[in-house]
Coordinates of C-alpha atoms and ligand atoms in Angstrom, one line a residue:
M268 CA 18.6 31.1 8.9
S269 CA 15.8 29.7 6.8
E270 CA 12.7 31.2 7.0
A271 CA 9.9 29.6 9.3
C272 CA 8.0 26.8 7.3
P273 CA 4.4 26.8 7.5
I274 CA 2.8 23.6 9.0
T275 CA -0.4 22.2 10.0
V276 CA -0.9 21.0 13.5
A277 CA -4.0 18.7 14.8
K278 CA -4.0 17.7 18.4
G279 CA -6.3 14.9 18.1
D280 CA -8.1 13.0 21.1
G281 CA -7.3 11.3 23.9
I282 CA -3.5 11.4 25.1
G283 CA -3.1 13.4 21.6
P284 CA -3.1 17.0 23.1
E285 CA -0.8 15.8 25.9
I286 CA 1.8 14.8 23.8
M287 CA 1.5 17.0 21.2
D288 CA 1.9 20.0 23.7
A289 CA 4.9 18.2 25.0
S290 CA 6.4 17.9 21.5
L291 CA 5.8 21.3 20.3
H292 CA 7.3 22.7 23.4
I293 CA 10.4 20.6 22.6
L294 CA 10.6 21.5 19.2
K295 CA 10.2 25.2 19.7
E296 CA 12.7 25.1 23.0
A297 CA 15.2 23.6 20.2
G298 CA 14.8 26.5 17.5
A299 CA 12.6 24.7 15.0
R300 CA 11.6 27.2 12.5
L301 CA 8.1 26.6 12.0
D302 CA 4.7 28.7 11.6
I303 CA 2.0 26.9 13.0
E304 CA -1.8 26.8 11.8
E305 CA -3.8 24.5 14.2
I306 CA -7.3 22.5 12.8
Q307 CA -9.5 20.3 14.7
I308 CA -10.1 16.6 13.7
G309 CA -11.0 13.5 15.3
E310 CA -14.2 12.7 17.5
Q311 CA -15.6 16.3 18.1
V312 CA -15.7 16.9 14.3
Y313 CA -17.3 13.4 13.7
S314 CA -19.9 13.7 16.1
S315 CA -20.7 17.2 14.7
G316 CA -21.8 15.1 11.6
H317 CA -18.6 15.1 9.4
T318 CA -18.2 11.3 8.8
S319 CA -14.6 11.6 7.8
G320 CA -13.5 13.6 10.7
I321 CA -12.2 16.4 9.4
E322 CA -13.9 19.7 8.4
P323 CA -14.1 20.8 4.5
S324 CA -12.1 24.3 6.0
A325 CA -9.1 22.3 7.4
W326 CA -8.2 21.1 3.9
D327 CA -7.3 25.0 2.9
S328 CA -4.8 25.1 5.7
L329 CA -3.4 21.6 4.6
R330 CA -3.4 22.6 0.7
R331 CA -1.6 26.2 1.8
T332 CA 1.1 24.7 4.3
K333 CA 1.6 21.0 2.5
V334 CA 3.1 19.6 6.0
F335 CA 0.8 18.0 8.7
Y336 CA 1.8 17.3 12.0
K337 CA -0.8 15.3 13.5
A338 CA -1.6 13.5 16.8
P339 CA -3.5 10.6 17.1
I340 CA -7.4 10.6 17.0
T341 CA -10.1 8.4 18.5
T342 CA -11.9 6.2 15.7
P343 CA -15.7 6.2 16.2
Q344 CA -17.2 2.7 16.4
G345 CA -19.7 1.4 14.2
G346 CA -20.6 2.0 10.2
G347 CA -20.9 4.9 8.6
F348 CA -17.7 6.8 9.6
K349 CA -14.6 6.6 7.4
S350 CA -11.1 6.3 8.8
L351 CA -9.5 9.9 8.8
N352 CA -5.8 8.5 8.4
V353 CA -6.8 6.6 5.3
T354 CA -9.1 9.6 4.0
I355 CA -5.8 11.9 4.3
R356 CA -3.3 9.5 3.1
K357 CA -5.4 8.9 -0.2
T358 CA -6.6 12.4 -0.6
L359 CA -3.0 14.0 -0.3
G360 CA -1.8 10.9 -2.2
L361 CA 0.9 10.3 0.5
Y362 CA 2.2 6.8 -0.9
A363 CA 5.0 6.1 1.3
N364 CA 4.9 5.4 5.3
I365 CA 8.1 5.4 6.7
R366 CA 8.4 3.8 10.2
P367 CA 12.0 3.8 11.9
C368 CA 12.1 1.3 15.0
A369 CA 15.4 1.4 16.8
S370 CA 16.1 -0.5 20.4
Y371 CA 18.0 1.6 22.8
H372 CA 19.8 -1.0 25.1
P373 CA 20.6 -1.1 27.8
F374 CA 18.5 1.9 28.7
V375 CA 15.1 0.4 27.5
E376 CA 14.2 -3.0 28.3
T377 CA 14.0 -5.2 25.0
K378 CA 14.7 -8.9 23.8
H379 CA 16.4 -7.2 21.1
P380 CA 19.5 -5.3 21.9
V381 CA 20.9 -4.6 18.5
M382 CA 17.7 -3.5 16.3
D383 CA 17.3 -0.4 13.6
V384 CA 15.0 -1.2 11.2
V385 CA 12.9 1.4 8.9
I386 CA 9.8 0.0 7.4
V387 CA 8.8 1.4 4.1
R388 CA 5.2 0.6 3.8
E389 CA 3.1 1.3 0.8
N390 CA 0.4 3.5 1.8
E391 CA -2.5 4.1 -0.5
E392 CA -3.3 0.3 -2.4
D393 CA -3.8 -3.3 -1.6
T394 CA -6.6 -4.3 0.3
Y395 CA -6.8 -0.6 1.7
A396 CA -8.7 0.7 -1.1
G397 CA -12.0 0.0 0.7
I398 CA -13.6 -2.0 -2.1
E399 CA -15.6 -4.9 -0.6
H400 CA -18.9 -6.5 -1.4
Q401 CA -21.1 -8.9 0.2
Q402 CA -21.7 -11.0 -3.1
T403 CA -24.1 -13.8 -1.8
R404 CA -25.5 -14.8 1.5
E405 CA -22.3 -16.8 2.5
V406 CA -19.4 -14.7 0.7
T407 CA -17.9 -11.3 1.3
Q408 CA -15.1 -9.8 -1.0
C409 CA -12.3 -7.5 -0.8
L410 CA -10.4 -6.2 -3.8
K411 CA -6.7 -6.0 -3.2
L412 CA -5.3 -3.6 -5.9
I413 CA -1.6 -3.7 -6.8
S414 CA -0.5 -1.2 -9.8
R415 CA 2.7 -1.0 -11.3
P416 CA 3.3 2.9 -10.9
G417 CA 2.4 2.3 -7.1
C418 CA 5.0 -0.4 -6.7
E419 CA 7.5 1.5 -8.8
K420 CA 6.9 4.4 -6.5
I421 CA 7.2 2.8 -3.2
C422 CA 10.3 0.7 -4.1
R423 CA 12.3 3.6 -5.6
F424 CA 11.4 5.6 -2.6
G425 CA 12.8 3.1 -0.3
F426 CA 15.9 2.8 -2.3
E427 CA 16.0 6.5 -2.3
Y428 CA 15.8 6.7 1.3
A429 CA 18.5 3.9 1.8
K430 CA 20.8 6.0 -0.2
A431 CA 20.2 9.3 1.6
N432 CA 20.3 7.6 5.0
G433 CA 23.3 5.6 4.3
R434 CA 21.6 2.5 4.8
S435 CA 23.3 -0.6 2.9
K436 CA 20.6 -3.0 2.4
V437 CA 17.0 -3.1 1.6
S438 CA 14.6 -6.2 1.9
C439 CA 11.0 -6.8 0.5
F440 CA 8.3 -8.7 1.9
T441 CA 5.4 -10.2 0.0
K442 CA 3.3 -13.7 -0.1
D443 CA 4.0 -13.8 -4.1
N444 CA 4.1 -17.8 -3.7
I445 CA 0.3 -17.6 -3.4
M446 CA -0.6 -13.9 -4.7
K447 CA 1.4 -14.6 -8.1
L448 CA -0.1 -11.1 -10.0
T449 CA -0.7 -8.5 -7.0
D450 CA 2.3 -9.4 -4.7
G451 CA 4.0 -10.9 -7.7
L452 CA 3.8 -7.4 -9.7
F453 CA 5.0 -6.0 -6.2
H454 CA 8.3 -8.2 -6.3
K455 CA 9.2 -8.2 -9.8
V456 CA 9.0 -4.2 -9.5
F457 CA 11.0 -4.3 -6.6
D458 CA 13.8 -6.5 -8.4
E459 CA 13.8 -4.2 -11.4
V460 CA 14.4 -1.0 -9.4
A461 CA 17.1 -2.7 -7.2
A462 CA 19.1 -3.2 -10.1
D463 CA 19.2 0.6 -10.5
Y464 CA 21.2 0.8 -6.6
P465 CA 24.0 -1.8 -7.3
D466 CA 25.8 -0.3 -4.0
I467 CA 22.9 -1.5 -1.9
E468 CA 22.4 -5.1 -1.2
N469 CA 18.5 -6.4 -1.9
E470 CA 16.8 -9.2 -1.1
H471 CA 13.2 -10.8 -1.1
W472 CA 11.3 -12.8 1.7
I473 CA 8.1 -14.5 1.9
V474 CA 6.2 -12.4 4.4
D475 CA 5.5 -15.3 6.5
I476 CA 9.1 -16.2 7.1
G477 CA 10.2 -12.3 7.0
A478 CA 8.0 -11.6 9.8
A479 CA 9.4 -14.6 12.0
K480 CA 12.8 -13.6 11.3
L481 CA 12.1 -9.6 11.8
A482 CA 10.7 -10.7 15.1
D483 CA 13.6 -13.3 16.2
T484 CA 16.6 -11.6 14.4
P485 CA 15.8 -7.8 13.7
E486 CA 19.7 -7.2 13.7
K487 CA 19.7 -8.9 10.3
F488 CA 17.4 -6.5 8.7
D489 CA 17.8 -2.5 7.8
V490 CA 15.2 -1.2 5.5
I491 CA 12.1 -3.2 4.6
I492 CA 9.9 -2.2 1.7
M493 CA 6.3 -3.9 1.9
P494 CA 2.9 -3.6 0.6
N495 CA 0.1 -1.8 2.9
L496 CA -1.3 -4.8 4.8
Y497 CA 1.8 -6.3 6.1
G498 CA 3.6 -2.9 6.6
D499 CA 0.7 -2.0 8.8
I500 CA 1.0 -5.2 11.0
L501 CA 4.8 -5.6 11.0
S502 CA 5.5 -1.9 11.6
D503 CA 3.6 -2.2 15.0
V504 CA 5.1 -5.5 15.6
A505 CA 8.8 -4.0 14.8
A506 CA 7.9 -0.7 17.2
Q507 CA 6.7 -3.0 19.9
I508 CA 9.5 -5.3 20.3
T509 CA 12.2 -2.1 20.5
G510 CA 10.4 -1.9 24.0
S511 CA 7.2 0.2 23.7
V512 CA 4.9 1.0 20.7
G513 CA 5.0 4.7 22.4
L514 CA 8.6 5.0 20.8
A515 CA 8.2 5.1 17.0
G516 CA 7.3 7.9 14.8
S517 CA 6.0 7.9 11.5
A518 CA 6.1 9.7 8.1
N519 CA 3.5 9.8 5.4
I520 CA 5.3 11.4 2.5
G521 CA 3.7 11.9 -0.8
D522 CA 4.7 14.2 -4.2
G523 CA 4.6 17.6 -2.4
F524 CA 2.5 16.9 0.8
A525 CA 3.7 14.9 3.8
M526 CA 2.1 14.1 7.2
F527 CA 3.9 13.0 10.6
E528 CA 2.7 11.3 13.5
A529 CA 3.1 8.5 16.1
I530 CA 2.5 5.2 15.1
H531 CA 0.3 4.2 18.0
G532 CA -3.2 5.3 18.7
S533 CA -4.9 7.6 21.1
A534 CA -4.8 5.5 24.1
P535 CA -8.1 6.9 25.6
R536 CA -7.5 5.2 29.1
R537 CA -4.4 7.0 29.8
A538 CA -5.6 10.4 28.4
G539 CA -5.6 13.4 30.5
Q540 CA -3.5 11.6 33.3
N541 CA -0.1 13.1 32.3
L542 CA 1.1 9.7 31.7
A543 CA 1.6 9.2 28.2
N544 CA 5.2 9.1 26.5
P545 CA 5.4 11.5 23.9
T546 CA 8.4 9.8 22.1
G547 CA 6.7 8.4 18.9
L548 CA 5.0 12.0 18.3
L549 CA 8.2 13.2 18.8
H550 CA 9.9 11.4 16.6
G551 CA 7.3 12.5 13.9
G552 CA 8.3 15.6 14.6
I553 CA 12.0 14.8 14.2
Q554 CA 11.5 13.4 10.5
M555 CA 9.5 16.4 10.0
L556 CA 12.0 18.7 10.5
V557 CA 14.4 16.4 8.5
Y558 CA 11.9 16.5 5.7
L559 CA 11.8 20.5 5.7
G560 CA 15.5 20.7 5.8
Q561 CA 15.8 21.7 9.5
Q562 CA 18.4 18.7 10.0
D563 CA 20.1 20.6 12.5
I564 CA 17.0 21.0 14.9
A565 CA 16.1 17.4 14.1
E566 CA 19.8 16.3 15.6
R567 CA 19.8 18.6 18.5
I568 CA 16.5 17.4 19.7
H569 CA 17.1 13.6 19.0
N570 CA 20.3 13.7 20.7
A571 CA 18.9 15.5 23.6
W572 CA 16.3 12.7 23.9
L573 CA 18.5 9.8 23.6
K574 CA 20.5 11.6 26.5
T575 CA 17.2 11.5 28.5
I576 CA 16.7 8.3 27.8
E577 CA 20.4 7.3 28.8
D578 CA 19.7 9.1 32.2
G579 CA 17.1 6.9 32.9
I580 CA 14.4 9.5 33.0
H581 CA 11.3 7.1 31.8
T582 CA 7.8 7.4 31.4
Y583 CA 5.7 4.3 32.6
D584 CA 5.5 2.4 29.4
I585 CA 9.4 2.1 29.2
Y586 CA 9.9 2.3 33.2
T587 CA 11.3 -0.7 34.6
D588 CA 13.3 -1.0 38.1
S589 CA 16.3 -2.4 36.5
H590 CA 16.7 -0.1 33.7
S591 CA 15.4 3.1 35.0
K592 CA 16.2 6.1 37.2
E593 CA 13.2 8.1 37.7
K594 CA 9.2 7.9 36.5
V595 CA 7.7 10.8 34.9
G596 CA 5.0 12.3 33.1
T597 CA 4.3 13.6 29.9
K598 CA 5.5 17.0 30.9
E599 CA 8.2 16.6 33.1
F600 CA 9.5 14.1 30.5
A601 CA 9.6 17.0 27.6
E602 CA 11.2 19.2 30.5
A603 CA 14.3 16.6 30.9
V604 CA 14.6 16.6 26.6
V605 CA 14.4 20.3 26.9
A606 CA 17.3 21.0 29.5
R607 CA 19.7 18.4 27.6
L608 CA 19.2 20.2 24.4
G609 CA 22.7 20.6 23.3
Q610 CA 23.8 17.6 24.9
E611 CA 24.8 14.3 23.3
P612 CA 24.4 10.6 24.5
E613 CA 27.4 9.1 25.9
T614 CA 26.6 5.3 25.4
L615 CA 24.1 5.2 22.4
T616 CA 25.0 6.2 19.0
V617 CA 25.0 9.9 18.4
K618 CA 22.2 10.8 15.6
R619 CA 23.3 12.4 12.6
Y620 CA 20.7 13.2 9.6
P621 CA 22.2 13.8 6.1
R622 CA 21.7 16.8 4.3
E623 CA 20.3 14.5 1.1
A624 CA 17.7 13.3 3.4
A625 CA 15.3 16.2 2.9
G626 CA 12.5 16.7 0.7
L627 CA 12.3 12.8 -0.5
G628 CA 9.1 12.2 -1.9
E629 CA 8.9 13.4 -5.6
I630 CA 9.2 10.0 -7.6
K631 CA 7.9 10.1 -11.4
P632 CA 6.8 6.3 -12.2
S633 CA 8.2 5.2 -15.6
P634 CA 5.7 6.3 -18.8
R635 CA 2.8 3.8 -19.5
T636 CA 3.7 0.8 -20.8
N637 CA 2.0 -0.4 -24.0
E638 CA 1.6 -4.3 -23.8
K639 CA -0.9 -6.0 -26.4
K640 CA -3.6 -6.8 -24.7
E641 CA -6.0 -9.6 -25.9
L642 CA -9.5 -10.9 -24.5
V643 CA -9.5 -14.6 -24.1
G644 CA -12.6 -15.2 -21.6
V645 CA -14.5 -14.5 -18.9
D646 CA -15.1 -15.7 -15.3
V647 CA -18.6 -15.3 -14.5
F648 CA -19.2 -15.6 -10.8
I649 CA -22.7 -17.1 -10.0
D650 CA -24.7 -17.2 -6.8
D651 CA -26.7 -20.3 -6.5
P652 CA -27.5 -21.7 -2.8
T653 CA -29.0 -25.3 -3.9
C654 CA -27.1 -26.7 -7.0
T655 CA -24.7 -29.2 -7.0
P656 CA -21.4 -28.8 -9.4
E657 CA -23.0 -31.3 -11.7
E658 CA -26.3 -29.4 -12.0
L659 CA -24.4 -26.2 -12.6
G660 CA -21.9 -27.7 -15.1
K661 CA -25.2 -29.1 -17.1
K662 CA -27.0 -25.8 -17.2
L663 CA -23.6 -23.8 -17.9
E664 CA -23.3 -26.2 -21.0
E665 CA -26.4 -25.3 -22.1
V666 CA -25.9 -21.8 -22.3
S667 CA -22.2 -22.5 -24.1
S668 CA -22.9 -21.4 -27.7
D669 CA -21.9 -18.7 -30.3
G670 CA -18.1 -19.5 -30.0
I671 CA -17.8 -19.4 -25.9
K672 CA -17.9 -22.6 -23.7
I673 CA -17.6 -23.6 -20.2
K674 CA -14.3 -24.8 -19.2
M675 CA -14.6 -25.1 -15.4
I676 CA -16.4 -24.3 -12.1
T677 CA -14.4 -23.8 -8.8
N678 CA -15.5 -22.8 -5.5
R679 CA -13.5 -20.7 -3.2
G680 CA -10.7 -21.3 -5.6
V681 CA -10.9 -25.2 -5.7
K682 CA -12.0 -26.8 -8.8
V683 CA -15.6 -28.6 -8.6
W684 CA -16.2 -29.2 -12.0
P685 CA -15.7 -31.1 -14.3
G686 CA -14.1 -34.1 -12.5
G687 CA -14.6 -32.6 -8.7
F688 CA -14.1 -34.5 -5.4
P689 CA -17.4 -35.3 -3.5
E690 CA -15.7 -34.3 -0.6
T691 CA -15.2 -30.4 -1.3
F692 CA -17.3 -28.3 0.8
C693 CA -19.2 -25.7 -1.3
T694 CA -20.4 -22.3 -0.7
D695 CA -23.1 -20.8 -2.5
H696 CA -20.4 -18.8 -4.6
W697 CA -19.3 -20.2 -7.8
R698 CA -16.8 -18.9 -10.2
C699 CA -17.5 -20.2 -13.9
R700 CA -14.8 -19.8 -16.5
F701 CA -15.8 -19.5 -20.1
I702 CA -13.1 -19.4 -23.1
S703 CA -13.4 -19.9 -27.0
D704 CA -14.5 -22.8 -28.5
A705 CA -11.9 -22.3 -31.1
A706 CA -9.4 -25.3 -31.0
E707 CA -6.2 -23.0 -30.8
K708 CA -5.3 -22.4 -27.0
D709 CA -5.9 -19.0 -25.8
S710 CA -7.8 -17.7 -29.3
P711 CA -9.8 -14.5 -28.7
V712 CA -13.3 -13.8 -27.8
T713 CA -15.2 -10.4 -27.8
H714 CA -17.1 -8.1 -25.4
K715 CA -20.0 -9.1 -27.8
Q716 CA -20.0 -12.9 -27.2
I717 CA -19.4 -12.2 -23.4
I718 CA -22.8 -9.8 -23.5
G719 CA -24.6 -12.6 -25.6
L720 CA -23.2 -15.3 -22.6
L721 CA -24.7 -13.4 -20.0
N722 CA -28.0 -12.6 -21.7
R723 CA -28.4 -16.5 -21.8
C724 CA -27.4 -16.8 -18.6
E725 CA -30.1 -14.5 -17.3
E726 CA -32.8 -16.4 -19.9
A727 CA -31.3 -19.8 -18.1
G728 CA -32.1 -18.1 -14.3
L729 CA -28.6 -18.0 -13.6
D730 CA -28.2 -15.4 -10.8
F731 CA -24.7 -13.9 -11.9
I732 CA -23.0 -11.3 -9.3
K733 CA -20.0 -10.2 -11.5
T734 CA -17.7 -11.0 -14.4
E735 CA -14.1 -10.8 -14.7
H736 CA -12.3 -10.8 -17.9
L737 CA -9.8 -12.7 -18.6
C738 CA -6.8 -11.1 -20.6
M739 CA -3.3 -11.6 -22.3
F740 CA -0.9 -9.2 -22.0
D741 CA 1.7 -9.6 -24.8
G742 CA 1.4 -13.0 -24.7
E743 CA 1.5 -13.3 -20.9
R744 CA -1.5 -14.9 -18.9
G745 CA -3.0 -11.7 -16.8
Y746 CA -5.2 -13.9 -14.4
S747 CA -4.4 -17.0 -12.3
L748 CA -5.1 -20.4 -13.2
G749 CA -8.0 -22.3 -11.5
Q750 CA -6.5 -25.1 -9.2
G751 CA -6.1 -28.4 -11.0
E752 CA -5.8 -26.6 -14.7
Ligands
NAD1059 P1 -3.3 2.7 21.2 O1 -2.0 2.6 20.2 O2 -4.1 4.0 21.1 O3 -3.0 1.9 22.4 C1 -2.5 0.7 23.1 C2 -1.8 0.8 24.0 O4 -0.6 1.0 23.7 C3 -2.5 1.5 25.3 O5 -3.6 1.0 25.8 C4 -1.0 2.1 25.8 O6 -0.9 0.9 27.1 C5 0.0 1.8 25.2 N1 0.1 3.0 24.3 C6 -0.1 3.7 23.1 N2 0.6 5.0 22.9 C7 1.1 5.1 24.2 C8 2.2 6.4 24.6 N3 2.3 7.5 23.7 N4 2.5 5.8 25.8 C9 2.5 5.0 26.4 N5 1.6 4.2 26.1 C10 1.2 4.3 24.9 O7 -4.4 1.4 20.1 P2 -5.9 1.4 20.6 O8 -6.1 1.1 21.9 O9 -6.3 0.4 19.7 O10 -6.7 2.6 20.0 C11 -7.2 3.5 20.7 C12 -8.0 4.5 19.6 O11 -6.7 5.1 19.0 C13 -8.7 3.5 18.7 O12 -9.8 4.7 18.5 C14 -8.1 3.6 17.3 O13 -9.1 3.9 16.5 C15 -7.2 4.8 17.3 N6 -5.9 4.9 16.5 C16 -5.6 6.1 16.0 C17 -4.4 5.8 15.3 C18 -4.3 7.2 14.4 O14 -4.7 8.4 14.9 N7 -3.0 7.6 13.9 C19 -3.8 5.0 14.9 C20 -4.0 3.9 15.9 C21 -4.8 3.7 16.3

């Protein structure tokens, strides 16, 4: 028998302590080889002045064990507090979030009797970088960052997960018909990585119709890889349509660190009443055992849990008169699973975890690429609450000199100068595109020319609020064209 694996446990807030006690009880009774260190996170830690909800000393435990089994916490309302989940995911580099969502028909009521989908959500990038600004009185902005290494790691992880777990199809959801550069990169890298896995079917859906199909015919999907925001939203949808959000667990995997949890929150209204379903957290624990190479124990627990569900022993969230036999509390449910350890389901499919499924995570992105980068212009964003497009265009023509000239102005992405429509509604936030005045298309400009341009804008009393450089990479345009160009 292998040695006990050190893990860090946090019992969290709300229903957290109850479902963690229930899950740990099942894990221990099943013979999980774990050496547990407990840390405090959540409400109490926030209120004692730690704005990220975790004490500095708790990081020592996480660094030591490298595996975190975490109950949900209550995120305090109001400004000044950081999301603990986002902090942990980013600090430990947990780039992959794996959320299996399966239905248990005919034992748990669901509109989708045949459903066994794994959502693989990118966990670090996208709009979750938390880089937001109010740029003008009327306009706010959130930066959506998508990197090539980030895409490569999550896409390769998704295919490696599919291979190790005997899954035959991997889908990708993006919105690359609109976000051609950011989601376009995700889709492009997905296609590149997919080519290395010829035995696994692959496909791409635009996220809106993909989401509709997932909600309507989930049986058509197997593994789905998504950028962070779409994965966040659609994994809750996928879990809920299996019967309850309380059923799904989640693994957050990085290079050498991992965190396992339920996908749901701390459900404060249910706290302290022995009501909550511990299944989501238990499923997180099962994923942890697979990660730690204890597939034998993971299978023992999963099959005992399936048998409990088959026997109609259900917590309130999945209890129905037609499908259930006995309504139980958190503790009684855990005891029912413990009593069935060693048994397997008779109708539902017996769960087997392949040995290759352990320790997935260390994926090295390809070496940095070295495309030729050329600066060919700049978008200068200007705050002006009173001007018309024509007035602003005239001012910008006046600052156009030294080889750099105004090409167009857009407002919320719509071209308003030259030749805009008087009907277009304009805010106080103007994107003003400057390019070289050389006759040849995509002629280079210099940083010095841009600084000179900004100086002239300042002298003309223009309130510039940010700039974005326009670059070509190996002759490919690295920026979106203005509408109407
Ligand atoms: P929630 O997931 O906590 O609860 C929503 C509803 O789902 C509950 O009212 C309950 O009816 C049901 N539910 C959830 N888990 C259940 C379970 N195990 N058994 C039975 N029913 C269950 O979502 P919320 O109410 O939006 O959030 C509550 C708090 O949790 C918030 O402070 C939120 O920020 C936090 N949260 C934490 C995490 C996390 O720690 N990973 C994740 C999501 C939300």
